[in-house]
Structure formats: C-alpha cells, structure tokens
C-alpha cells in the first residue's frame, strides 16, 4: 500500500502504538499539538538533531529499510553518548514521496523503535510531510546528564591519555566488503548496517572523570582534530595501538589498502574517542573495550601519528572521503 492510499492521519495512528518505553517521564505522547514530558532535578538537558537524506546519508543498496531506521537512531543516540548523557526522548520528522510503499516506512520505524526500546527512549511526536524526491528523516533527541558533568570536546588537557572504544574502521570495512560484493566479512557488514552507539561506555567514562569526548562518526582523523582544535592542544597517537578488527586486516590485505585508513577516514563507527588524566590509566586498562592510543601535548593544534617505523605523520581532518557512502 502507498502512503497516499492510507493517508498521513492513518499512518500516524498506525505508528503511534508502542512508542513509549520509559513512561515515567511522559505526560502526553503522540496525539496532541505538543508532547509533554517531565525532566529530572539536578540535571542538564541535552538536545541534538540529525537529518538523513536518501541517496546522500543512506541508500537501500547495502541496507534494508529496518537498518536505515536502526542507524538513524544510532547516529542520534551516539551524540548523547558523546556527552556522557542518558538519552530520554525523541521527535522525528519524515518527508516521503506519496507513492512510497508503507511497508518500507513500517520497517524503518521498526528499526527506530527497536533502538528506542533498547535505550529506553520515548518517541514523543514528529511530523509527516510529502516530498517530491528522496526521503528525508530528521530526528531530534533529548537527553540528560548530571548537572555540570557533560563531557565536552574542549576539555582535553596537556598530558592526558587518548582512548577509544572497541574497534575503529569496523563499519567502513563492512561497507567496502558490501560495495565490492565480497563474501564473508559478516561481522563488519553488520557493523555498517547496524552500528551500535556507545551510550553505556559514554556514561561510565563520564563517571570516571574523562576530560573530553567525541563520537566517531566521520573517522578518527576528523574527530581527533575536532578535540585538538576545541581544546587548543596537539595530539599524538601510535598507529599500532589503534584497535582494528581481524576483518579489517583481511580486507586491507585483499584490496591492497592500508588497514589503518579505515579507522582514520572511515565513517559511521559511532565509537567514542576521549582524553583522560593519566591517573585514570589503571582503571581504563581494566575496562573492556577500551584502547589507549596516544597522548595530549601542548599546542600548536595538530594531530600526529607515529607509524611502526617511527615516522611521524600529520593527520589532517579529512585526507579523503573515499569511504563515505554517497
Ligand atoms: P499538527 O498539525 O499539530 O502538527 P500532526 O497531524 O502533524 O499535528 O501530528 C499529529 C500528532 O502525530 C502529533 O502528536 C505529532 O507529533 C505526531 N506525529 C506526526 N507525524 C509523526 C511521525 N512521523 N512520527 C511520530 N509522530 C508523528
Ligand atoms: Mg504536523
């Protein structure tokens, strides 16, 4: 069935069920002019918005509609994770052509709802409009963090260690494997299709007292440069300390590419990069999924990488965007 056949009103009625996963904060969900929700005391509110355009930020070539919804939410949840926050509410707007099959919209919503349910985030409203052309999805997410405890990009301090979560270049590995129609690479293909935001690690890192944090949506090179320039420091990382998955090494070998490039320039891992005082090193080393990859030094603002043969390379924010989907 097409959107124009069921109409926007019926579509909204249809998606309205199963949208509240943390009812304590909700006074009014979908169905009135505005939603109403309660906030807690002694917290700061976080708010962020992200738009994904079909053909630019996602396509159905390598992802099912379910994955598109899943990844849309992961991208938004990741922004809250990067502040060390707890996601709470979302509103989302969809612009779709009226000939769109509502099964596709349903599947995108199923992906969105599964992620919302997992992180206890309520869908409090949105907007549905018709458009001639590709679909546009906009999600606005609201989260909270204990007062004064949000972790900013600008907090890096000289002599901090630099850490990252899990594997980097993981989603880019999966995307390349899909683009080259390679068999195998099953873990990283899922990593591209259904990346997981690091909400819980973000909160733990905040509680530990890390100084600065950023989520990795555009590759490590770009995110480290953002921290370095926001904090007016320089950062040096060790190439061999960057955590890469076995599938990344295998793909790089197969395609004769440099494995570390997937981590530096590959998009959409939604892992976290942070800097922390040296006193936290023992605790960070005890945590699962944390790798320490470098150090914060005094300015000028630059990011450098020491290669295994001890050459020092400057890492620009974006060397190339070969790995970005279009
Ligand atoms: P209004 O004319 O007041 O904007 P709408 O008809 O656009 O009302 O929306 C009715 C209700 O449905 C509102 O609560 C709105 O937030 C919600 N809503 C509309 N579109 C969506 C959507 N795509 N996803 C979730 N909620 C939606
Ligand atoms: Mg409206």
CSV table of C-alpha atoms in Angstrom, one decimal, residues 69-309:
chain,number,residue,atom,x,y,z
A,69,UNK,CA,15.9,3.2,10.9
A,70,UNK,CA,18.3,1.5,13.2
A,71,UNK,CA,21.2,3.5,12.0
A,72,UNK,CA,19.3,6.8,12.1
A,73,UNK,CA,18.7,6.2,15.8
A,74,UNK,CA,22.2,5.1,16.4
A,75,UNK,CA,23.6,8.3,15.0
A,76,UNK,CA,21.4,10.4,17.3
A,77,UNK,CA,22.0,8.2,20.4
A,78,UNK,CA,25.7,8.5,19.7
A,79,UNK,CA,25.6,12.3,20.0
A,80,UNK,CA,24.1,11.9,23.5
A,81,UNK,CA,26.7,9.1,24.3
A,82,UNK,CA,29.5,11.5,23.3
A,83,UNK,CA,28.5,13.9,26.1
A,84,UNK,CA,28.3,11.1,28.6
A,85,UNK,CA,24.5,11.5,28.7
A,86,UNK,CA,21.4,9.4,29.0
A,87,UNK,CA,19.0,9.6,26.0
A,88,UNK,CA,15.4,10.2,27.0
A,89,UNK,CA,13.0,11.5,24.3
A,90,UNK,CA,12.9,11.8,20.5
A,91,UNK,CA,10.7,13.5,18.0
A,92,UNK,CA,11.1,12.6,14.3
A,93,UNK,CA,10.0,14.1,11.1
A,94,UNK,CA,9.7,12.2,7.8
A,95,UNK,CA,9.4,13.7,4.4
A,96,UNK,CA,8.5,10.9,1.9
A,97,UNK,CA,7.0,10.8,-1.6
A,98,UNK,CA,3.4,9.8,-1.6
A,99,UNK,CA,4.0,6.7,-3.8
A,100,UNK,CA,6.2,5.2,-1.1
A,101,UNK,CA,5.3,1.7,0.0
A,102,UNK,CA,4.1,1.9,3.6
A,103,UNK,CA,5.8,-1.4,4.3
A,104,UNK,CA,9.1,0.4,3.8
A,105,UNK,CA,8.1,3.1,6.3
A,106,UNK,CA,6.9,0.4,8.7
A,107,UNK,CA,10.3,-1.3,8.5
A,108,UNK,CA,12.2,1.9,9.1
A,109,UNK,CA,10.0,2.6,12.1
A,110,UNK,CA,10.6,-0.9,13.4
A,111,UNK,CA,14.4,-0.2,13.3
A,112,UNK,CA,13.8,3.1,15.0
A,113,UNK,CA,11.6,1.6,17.7
A,114,UNK,CA,13.9,-1.3,18.4
A,115,UNK,CA,16.7,1.1,19.2
A,116,UNK,CA,14.4,3.3,21.2
A,117,UNK,CA,13.2,0.4,23.2
A,118,UNK,CA,16.8,-0.8,23.8
A,119,UNK,CA,17.9,2.5,25.3
A,120,UNK,CA,14.5,3.4,27.0
A,121,UNK,CA,13.9,6.4,24.8
A,122,UNK,CA,10.3,7.6,24.1
A,123,UNK,CA,9.1,8.6,20.7
A,124,UNK,CA,7.0,11.7,21.6
A,125,UNK,CA,6.0,13.0,18.3
A,126,UNK,CA,7.0,14.2,14.9
A,127,UNK,CA,5.8,15.4,11.5
A,128,UNK,CA,4.9,13.6,8.3
A,129,UNK,CA,5.0,15.5,5.1
A,130,UNK,CA,5.1,14.7,1.4
A,131,UNK,CA,8.0,15.5,-0.8
A,132,UNK,CA,8.8,15.0,-4.5
A,133,UNK,CA,12.0,13.2,-4.4
A,134,UNK,CA,14.2,11.3,-1.9
A,135,UNK,CA,13.1,10.6,1.6
A,136,UNK,CA,14.4,12.9,4.4
A,137,UNK,CA,14.4,11.8,8.0
A,138,UNK,CA,15.1,14.2,10.8
A,139,UNK,CA,15.4,13.1,14.4
A,140,UNK,CA,15.7,15.4,17.4
A,141,UNK,CA,16.9,13.7,20.6
A,142,UNK,CA,16.7,14.9,24.1
A,143,UNK,CA,18.9,13.5,26.9
A,144,UNK,CA,20.2,14.4,30.3
A,145,UNK,CA,23.4,14.4,32.2
A,146,UNK,CA,24.1,15.2,35.9
A,147,UNK,CA,24.5,19.0,36.3
A,148,UNK,CA,27.9,20.2,35.1
A,149,UNK,CA,29.1,16.8,34.1
A,150,UNK,CA,28.6,16.8,30.3
A,151,UNK,CA,31.9,15.8,28.6
A,152,UNK,CA,32.9,18.4,26.0
A,153,UNK,CA,35.3,18.3,23.1
A,154,UNK,CA,37.0,21.3,24.6
A,155,UNK,CA,38.2,19.7,27.8
A,156,UNK,CA,41.4,18.0,26.7
A,157,UNK,CA,44.4,18.8,28.9
A,158,UNK,CA,48.1,18.6,28.3
A,159,UNK,CA,49.5,15.2,29.3
A,160,UNK,CA,46.0,13.4,29.1
A,161,UNK,CA,46.0,10.0,27.5
A,162,UNK,CA,43.8,9.4,24.4
A,163,UNK,CA,41.5,6.5,24.4
A,164,UNK,CA,38.9,4.9,22.0
A,165,UNK,CA,36.2,2.3,22.4
A,166,UNK,CA,36.0,-1.1,20.7
A,167,UNK,CA,37.2,-1.4,17.0
A,168,UNK,CA,37.6,1.5,14.6
A,169,UNK,CA,37.2,1.3,10.8
A,170,UNK,CA,34.7,-1.5,11.5
A,171,UNK,CA,31.7,0.0,9.7
A,172,UNK,CA,33.9,1.1,6.8
A,173,UNK,CA,35.3,-2.4,6.4
A,174,UNK,CA,31.8,-3.8,6.2
A,175,UNK,CA,30.7,-1.1,3.7
A,176,UNK,CA,33.7,-1.8,1.4
A,177,UNK,CA,33.1,-5.5,1.6
A,178,UNK,CA,29.5,-4.8,0.5
A,179,UNK,CA,30.5,-2.4,-2.2
A,180,UNK,CA,32.9,-5.0,-3.7
A,181,UNK,CA,30.3,-7.8,-3.2
A,182,UNK,CA,32.8,-9.8,-1.2
A,183,UNK,CA,31.6,-13.0,0.6
A,184,UNK,CA,32.4,-13.2,4.3
A,185,UNK,CA,33.1,-10.1,6.4
A,186,UNK,CA,29.9,-10.9,8.2
A,187,UNK,CA,30.7,-9.0,11.5
A,188,UNK,CA,31.8,-5.8,9.8
A,189,UNK,CA,28.9,-5.8,7.3
A,190,UNK,CA,26.5,-5.9,10.3
A,191,UNK,CA,28.7,-3.1,11.8
A,192,UNK,CA,27.9,-1.0,8.8
A,193,UNK,CA,24.2,-1.8,8.7
A,194,UNK,CA,23.5,-1.8,12.4
A,195,UNK,CA,26.2,0.3,14.2
A,196,UNK,CA,25.7,0.4,18.0
A,197,UNK,CA,26.1,3.7,19.9
A,198,UNK,CA,28.3,3.6,23.0
A,199,UNK,CA,25.8,5.0,25.4
A,200,UNK,CA,26.8,2.9,28.4
A,201,UNK,CA,30.5,3.3,27.9
A,202,UNK,CA,30.0,7.0,27.5
A,203,UNK,CA,28.3,7.2,30.9
A,204,UNK,CA,31.0,5.1,32.5
A,205,UNK,CA,33.7,7.3,31.0
A,206,UNK,CA,31.9,10.4,32.3
A,207,UNK,CA,31.6,8.9,35.8
A,208,UNK,CA,35.3,8.1,35.7
A,209,UNK,CA,36.1,11.7,35.0
A,210,UNK,CA,37.4,11.8,31.5
A,211,UNK,CA,38.3,15.3,30.3
A,212,UNK,CA,37.0,15.4,26.7
A,213,UNK,CA,35.0,13.2,24.4
A,214,UNK,CA,33.6,13.0,20.9
A,215,UNK,CA,31.8,10.3,19.0
A,216,UNK,CA,33.4,8.9,15.9
A,217,UNK,CA,31.0,9.5,13.0
A,218,UNK,CA,33.5,10.8,10.4
A,219,UNK,CA,36.6,8.8,11.1
A,220,UNK,CA,39.2,9.1,13.9
A,221,UNK,CA,41.2,11.7,12.0
A,222,UNK,CA,38.4,14.2,11.8
A,223,UNK,CA,37.2,13.6,15.4
A,224,UNK,CA,40.7,14.0,16.9
A,225,UNK,CA,41.2,17.2,15.0
A,226,UNK,CA,37.9,18.5,16.5
A,227,UNK,CA,39.1,17.7,20.0
A,228,UNK,CA,42.6,19.2,19.3
A,229,UNK,CA,41.2,22.4,17.9
A,230,UNK,CA,38.3,22.8,20.5
A,231,UNK,CA,40.9,22.3,23.3
A,232,UNK,CA,43.8,24.1,21.7
A,233,UNK,CA,46.2,21.2,22.2
A,234,UNK,CA,48.1,18.8,20.0
A,235,UNK,CA,47.5,15.1,20.0
A,236,UNK,CA,49.9,12.3,19.1
A,237,UNK,CA,48.7,8.8,18.5
A,238,UNK,CA,50.5,5.5,17.9
A,239,UNK,CA,49.4,3.7,14.8
A,240,UNK,CA,49.9,0.2,16.1
A,241,UNK,CA,47.7,1.0,19.2
A,242,UNK,CA,44.6,1.7,17.1
A,243,UNK,CA,42.2,-1.2,17.6
A,244,UNK,CA,41.4,-2.9,14.2
A,245,UNK,CA,39.3,-6.0,13.7
A,246,UNK,CA,40.7,-9.1,12.0
A,247,UNK,CA,38.2,-8.5,9.1
A,248,UNK,CA,39.8,-5.0,8.6
A,249,UNK,CA,43.2,-6.6,8.3
A,250,UNK,CA,41.9,-9.3,5.9
A,251,UNK,CA,40.1,-6.7,3.7
A,252,UNK,CA,43.1,-4.4,3.5
A,253,UNK,CA,45.2,-7.4,2.5
A,254,UNK,CA,42.7,-8.4,-0.1
A,255,UNK,CA,42.3,-4.9,-1.6
A,256,UNK,CA,45.9,-3.9,-1.1
A,257,UNK,CA,44.9,-0.9,1.0
A,258,UNK,CA,46.3,0.4,4.3
A,259,UNK,CA,44.2,-1.1,7.2
A,260,UNK,CA,44.6,2.0,9.4
A,261,UNK,CA,43.0,4.2,6.8
A,262,UNK,CA,39.7,2.5,7.6
A,263,UNK,CA,39.9,3.8,11.1
A,264,UNK,CA,41.3,7.2,10.3
A,265,UNK,CA,38.9,8.1,7.5
A,266,UNK,CA,36.0,5.5,7.6
A,267,UNK,CA,32.7,6.8,8.7
A,268,UNK,CA,29.9,5.8,11.0
A,269,UNK,CA,31.6,3.6,13.6
A,270,UNK,CA,29.8,5.5,16.4
A,271,UNK,CA,32.5,4.6,18.8
A,272,UNK,CA,33.9,7.2,21.2
A,273,UNK,CA,37.3,8.9,21.4
A,274,UNK,CA,38.2,10.6,24.7
A,275,UNK,CA,41.1,12.1,26.6
A,276,UNK,CA,41.6,11.4,30.3
A,277,UNK,CA,44.1,12.3,33.0
A,278,UNK,CA,47.0,9.8,33.4
A,279,UNK,CA,45.8,9.0,36.9
A,280,UNK,CA,42.9,7.1,35.3
A,281,UNK,CA,45.1,4.8,33.2
A,282,UNK,CA,44.8,1.7,35.6
A,283,UNK,CA,41.0,1.9,35.6
A,284,UNK,CA,40.9,2.4,31.8
A,285,UNK,CA,43.1,-0.5,31.3
A,286,UNK,CA,40.8,-2.7,33.4
A,287,UNK,CA,37.7,-1.7,31.3
A,288,UNK,CA,36.6,-4.0,28.5
A,289,UNK,CA,36.5,-2.3,25.1
A,290,UNK,CA,38.9,0.5,25.8
A,291,UNK,CA,42.2,1.0,24.0
A,292,UNK,CA,44.7,3.8,24.9
A,293,UNK,CA,46.2,5.1,21.7
A,294,UNK,CA,48.0,8.3,22.4
A,295,UNK,CA,48.7,11.5,24.4
A,296,UNK,CA,47.8,15.1,24.5
A,297,UNK,CA,50.6,17.6,24.2
A,298,UNK,CA,50.9,21.4,24.2
A,299,UNK,CA,49.9,23.3,21.0
A,300,UNK,CA,50.1,24.2,18.2
A,301,UNK,CA,46.8,22.4,17.3
A,302,UNK,CA,47.8,19.4,15.2
A,303,UNK,CA,47.2,15.7,15.2
A,304,UNK,CA,50.1,13.4,14.5
A,305,UNK,CA,50.5,9.7,14.2
A,306,UNK,CA,53.7,7.7,14.9
A,307,UNK,CA,53.9,4.8,12.4
A,308,UNK,CA,55.5,1.4,13.4
A,309,UNK,CA,58.8,2.5,11.8
